[in-house]
Tab-separated table of C-alpha atoms in Angstrom:
chain	number	residue	atom	x	y	z
A	1	UNK	CA	87.255	58.304	79.476
A	2	UNK	CA	84.021	60.249	79.297
A	3	UNK	CA	82.302	57.145	77.919
A	4	UNK	CA	83.452	54.972	80.835
A	5	UNK	CA	82.283	57.735	83.400
A	6	UNK	CA	79.272	57.442	81.816
A	7	UNK	CA	78.901	53.698	81.745
A	8	UNK	CA	79.722	53.742	85.554
A	9	UNK	CA	77.181	56.725	86.545
A	10	UNK	CA	79.912	59.235	87.056
A	11	UNK	CA	78.353	62.484	86.249
A	12	UNK	CA	81.271	64.844	84.278
A	13	UNK	CA	81.053	67.618	87.023
A	14	UNK	CA	82.699	64.803	89.027
A	15	UNK	CA	85.435	64.246	86.872
A	16	UNK	CA	89.046	65.385	87.486
A	17	UNK	CA	92.725	65.137	86.145
A	18	UNK	CA	93.292	66.058	82.416
A	19	UNK	CA	92.459	65.172	79.213
A	20	UNK	CA	94.084	67.689	77.187
A	21	UNK	CA	95.058	68.859	73.594
A	22	UNK	CA	98.480	70.433	73.154
A	23	UNK	CA	99.301	71.160	69.059
A	24	UNK	CA	101.834	73.080	69.716
A	25	UNK	CA	104.113	70.534	71.496
A	26	UNK	CA	102.654	68.122	69.069
A	27	UNK	CA	103.853	70.251	66.026
A	28	UNK	CA	107.259	71.150	67.690
A	29	UNK	CA	107.844	67.196	68.491
A	30	UNK	CA	106.482	65.842	64.968
A	31	UNK	CA	107.044	68.799	62.633
A	32	UNK	CA	103.565	68.594	61.208
A	33	UNK	CA	99.699	67.928	62.467
A	34	UNK	CA	97.032	65.996	61.101
A	35	UNK	CA	94.963	69.216	60.523
A	36	UNK	CA	96.108	72.845	60.673
A	37	UNK	CA	97.098	74.914	63.721
A	38	UNK	CA	94.038	76.980	63.517
A	39	UNK	CA	92.018	74.048	63.074
A	40	UNK	CA	93.228	72.373	66.113
A	41	UNK	CA	93.008	75.680	67.948
A	42	UNK	CA	89.197	75.669	66.933
A	43	UNK	CA	88.871	72.093	68.499
A	44	UNK	CA	90.869	72.915	71.621
A	45	UNK	CA	88.063	75.967	71.992
A	46	UNK	CA	85.107	73.740	71.946
A	47	UNK	CA	86.514	71.058	74.086
A	48	UNK	CA	87.468	73.530	76.779
A	49	UNK	CA	83.814	75.420	76.042
A	50	UNK	CA	82.439	71.856	76.562
A	51	UNK	CA	84.313	71.068	79.809
A	52	UNK	CA	83.851	74.680	81.419
A	53	UNK	CA	80.098	73.717	81.205
A	54	UNK	CA	80.104	70.255	82.381
A	55	UNK	CA	83.521	69.154	83.860
A	56	UNK	CA	85.054	72.312	85.459
A	57	UNK	CA	87.420	70.458	87.277
A	58	UNK	CA	88.911	69.133	84.437
A	59	UNK	CA	91.930	70.117	82.603
A	60	UNK	CA	91.697	70.477	78.731
A	61	UNK	CA	94.803	72.278	77.475
A	62	UNK	CA	98.217	70.815	77.686
A	63	UNK	CA	101.851	72.384	77.710
A	64	UNK	CA	104.281	69.774	77.339
A	65	UNK	CA	107.460	71.382	77.603
A	66	UNK	CA	109.347	67.770	78.302
A	67	UNK	CA	110.026	67.882	74.753
A	68	UNK	CA	112.710	70.611	75.207
A	69	UNK	CA	114.276	69.025	78.185
A	70	UNK	CA	114.613	65.531	76.178
A	71	UNK	CA	115.873	67.282	73.423
A	72	UNK	CA	118.844	68.610	74.904
A	73	UNK	CA	117.587	72.103	76.235
A	74	UNK	CA	118.323	73.316	79.778
A	75	UNK	CA	116.047	74.404	82.786
A	76	UNK	CA	115.556	77.903	81.692
A	77	UNK	CA	114.781	76.899	78.064
A	78	UNK	CA	112.255	74.256	79.282
A	79	UNK	CA	110.283	77.487	81.416
A	80	UNK	CA	110.878	79.914	78.688
A	81	UNK	CA	108.982	77.719	76.275
A	82	UNK	CA	106.351	76.447	78.848
A	83	UNK	CA	105.806	80.291	79.452
A	84	UNK	CA	105.572	81.050	75.575
A	85	UNK	CA	103.034	78.274	74.919
A	86	UNK	CA	100.828	79.287	77.626
A	87	UNK	CA	100.615	82.568	76.952
A	88	UNK	CA	99.632	81.261	72.894
A	89	UNK	CA	97.087	79.146	74.407
A	90	UNK	CA	95.180	81.693	76.045
A	91	UNK	CA	95.648	84.217	73.685
A	92	UNK	CA	94.301	81.683	70.582
A	93	UNK	CA	91.434	80.540	72.672
A	94	UNK	CA	90.297	84.198	73.823
A	95	UNK	CA	90.012	85.106	69.864
A	96	UNK	CA	88.142	82.181	70.179
A	97	UNK	CA	85.368	83.332	72.622
A	98	UNK	CA	87.028	82.187	75.977
A	99	UNK	CA	88.080	84.421	78.391
A	100	UNK	CA	91.235	84.138	80.266
A	101	UNK	CA	89.628	83.455	83.660
A	102	UNK	CA	88.182	80.242	81.806
A	103	UNK	CA	91.430	79.137	79.989
A	104	UNK	CA	94.184	79.543	82.605
A	105	UNK	CA	92.543	76.801	85.528
A	106	UNK	CA	92.594	74.302	82.512
A	107	UNK	CA	96.034	74.605	81.781
A	108	UNK	CA	98.326	71.540	82.547
A	109	UNK	CA	101.952	72.139	82.372
A	110	UNK	CA	104.250	69.122	81.800
A	111	UNK	CA	107.613	68.791	82.826
A	112	UNK	CA	110.560	66.752	82.338
A	113	UNK	CA	112.887	66.329	85.536
A	114	UNK	CA	116.443	66.709	84.638
A	115	UNK	CA	119.682	65.292	86.924
A	116	UNK	CA	120.712	68.445	88.515
A	117	UNK	CA	118.955	68.008	91.743
A	118	UNK	CA	118.773	71.494	92.978
A	119	UNK	CA	118.410	73.213	90.291
A	120	UNK	CA	115.181	71.262	89.111
A	121	UNK	CA	113.732	72.333	92.703
A	122	UNK	CA	114.334	75.988	91.511
A	123	UNK	CA	112.995	76.007	88.267
A	124	UNK	CA	109.375	73.890	89.733
A	125	UNK	CA	109.309	76.912	91.956
A	126	UNK	CA	110.478	79.639	89.376
A	127	UNK	CA	107.918	78.398	87.125
A	128	UNK	CA	104.837	79.068	89.586
A	129	UNK	CA	106.410	83.071	90.294
A	130	UNK	CA	106.733	83.110	86.363
A	131	UNK	CA	102.947	82.207	85.509
A	132	UNK	CA	101.678	84.267	88.280
A	133	UNK	CA	103.255	87.416	86.857
A	134	UNK	CA	101.882	86.358	83.218
A	135	UNK	CA	98.783	85.364	84.946
A	136	UNK	CA	98.609	89.010	86.385
A	137	UNK	CA	99.100	90.592	82.658
A	138	UNK	CA	95.925	88.749	82.006
A	139	UNK	CA	94.054	90.338	84.715
A	140	UNK	CA	93.679	87.236	86.507
A	141	UNK	CA	93.515	86.681	90.395
A	142	UNK	CA	95.890	84.767	92.640
A	143	UNK	CA	93.167	82.017	92.474
A	144	UNK	CA	92.168	81.893	88.793
A	145	UNK	CA	96.330	81.943	87.758
A	146	UNK	CA	96.876	78.261	89.758
A	147	UNK	CA	98.691	76.184	87.415
A	148	UNK	CA	98.610	72.331	87.325
A	149	UNK	CA	101.867	71.188	87.077
A	150	UNK	CA	102.766	67.442	86.133
A	151	UNK	CA	106.316	66.205	86.462
A	152	UNK	CA	107.808	63.264	84.499
A	153	UNK	CA	111.384	61.516	84.868
A	154	UNK	CA	113.524	62.420	82.016
A	155	UNK	CA	114.772	59.462	79.668
A	156	UNK	CA	117.778	61.087	78.247
A	157	UNK	CA	120.231	60.129	80.974
A	158	UNK	CA	119.142	56.867	81.516
A	159	UNK	CA	121.581	54.076	80.624
A	160	UNK	CA	120.868	50.947	78.762
A	161	UNK	CA	123.661	49.329	79.659
A	162	UNK	CA	123.565	49.037	83.570
A	163	UNK	CA	119.579	49.951	83.384
A	164	UNK	CA	119.317	49.062	87.776
A	165	UNK	CA	121.192	52.197	88.148
A	166	UNK	CA	118.575	54.056	86.507
A	167	UNK	CA	116.372	53.504	89.689
A	168	UNK	CA	118.921	55.694	91.598
A	169	UNK	CA	118.526	58.532	88.888
A	170	UNK	CA	114.527	58.249	88.974
A	171	UNK	CA	114.370	58.653	92.449
A	172	UNK	CA	116.312	61.688	93.012
A	173	UNK	CA	114.853	63.492	90.072
A	174	UNK	CA	111.245	62.409	91.680
A	175	UNK	CA	112.394	63.990	95.033
A	176	UNK	CA	113.459	67.032	93.369
A	177	UNK	CA	110.234	67.404	91.547
A	178	UNK	CA	108.404	66.788	94.823
A	179	UNK	CA	110.355	69.265	96.856
A	180	UNK	CA	109.416	71.695	93.687
A	181	UNK	CA	105.724	71.604	94.640
A	182	UNK	CA	104.442	69.469	91.504
A	183	UNK	CA	101.266	68.585	91.655
A	184	UNK	CA	101.413	65.104	90.035
A	185	UNK	CA	103.979	63.175	89.159
A	186	UNK	CA	105.134	60.121	86.939
A	187	UNK	CA	108.150	57.957	87.713
A	188	UNK	CA	109.128	56.023	84.809
A	189	UNK	CA	110.416	52.439	84.883
A	190	UNK	CA	114.159	51.554	85.312
A	191	UNK	CA	113.907	49.503	81.924
A	192	UNK	CA	112.129	51.677	79.887
A	193	UNK	CA	114.688	52.666	77.802
A	194	UNK	CA	114.975	49.202	76.577
A	195	UNK	CA	111.883	49.449	74.853
A	196	UNK	CA	109.563	48.358	77.221
A	197	UNK	CA	108.987	47.365	81.207
A	198	UNK	CA	107.838	44.185	83.357
A	199	UNK	CA	106.019	43.993	86.389
A	200	UNK	CA	108.418	44.294	88.387
A	201	UNK	CA	110.184	47.354	87.238
A	202	UNK	CA	106.650	48.989	87.016
A	203	UNK	CA	106.156	48.053	90.859
A	204	UNK	CA	109.423	49.525	92.015
A	205	UNK	CA	108.361	52.778	89.898
A	206	UNK	CA	105.121	53.100	91.980
A	207	UNK	CA	106.737	52.288	95.402
A	208	UNK	CA	108.901	55.656	95.016
A	209	UNK	CA	105.980	57.273	94.992
A	210	UNK	CA	104.786	55.542	98.373
A	211	UNK	CA	108.228	55.841	99.775
A	212	UNK	CA	108.128	59.547	99.058
A	213	UNK	CA	104.974	60.319	100.713
A	214	UNK	CA	104.543	57.852	103.177
A	215	UNK	CA	108.217	57.325	104.465
A	216	UNK	CA	109.966	60.324	103.410
A	217	UNK	CA	106.581	62.276	104.249
A	218	UNK	CA	107.752	65.117	100.855
A	219	UNK	CA	104.392	65.807	100.699
A	220	UNK	CA	103.442	66.844	104.421
A	221	UNK	CA	105.121	70.569	104.067
A	222	UNK	CA	103.225	73.110	102.235
A	223	UNK	CA	106.515	74.330	101.224
A	224	UNK	CA	109.277	72.034	101.664
A	225	UNK	CA	112.229	73.790	100.038
A	226	UNK	CA	111.069	77.284	101.430
A	227	UNK	CA	113.488	79.464	103.020
A	228	UNK	CA	116.803	77.502	101.508
A	229	UNK	CA	119.207	79.991	100.423
A	230	UNK	CA	120.537	77.632	97.822
A	231	UNK	CA	117.050	77.222	96.081
A	232	UNK	CA	116.252	80.876	96.772
A	233	UNK	CA	119.423	82.044	95.241
A	234	UNK	CA	119.296	80.049	92.126
């Protein structure tokens, strides 16, 4: 990515989005790492320090809590592991010379979106409240504590026998994530559980983004679910 940016003449300072390392989630998912956990933290600290100096808009530290929902966890457990991993990264990188104010803006949290529509909206809204409290404990300002939240439609509730029904599932999941206030979204093709996808299924998945943004105008309100008694109570 960096080599390509250099090739086309894009300065690192103009790079956005994320190039993250997430050894904790990798360790949880695979059971091992190609290096020690301390060594992974060292590499992550080096990468984050470089980004802070040369590409300040680039997220470098990933927290993939989607693995917990995909493994059968519920929304509360996914939130708990996300918060715990975020705190661990701030502590580990702080021990390696970085300040919490430099680490927190470079965190990117990834959640899977479950099938319970209103609960998922509440999950994303609750995460921002919880993370703001964590950030306050590290002495961060509201501006420094803004978290980048990425969502992805989950795979565990998708069917192989009637894959076209999956289009309905990913659409409602994507809608709940958008209403919950996520920053970026991956919508899986309806046939991805078959081991691959084709041009048509990928196009349909991309079109769901367009429908939510351009036809439903779901991204127009600053807080589309704000004030909902059901969501606030949940």
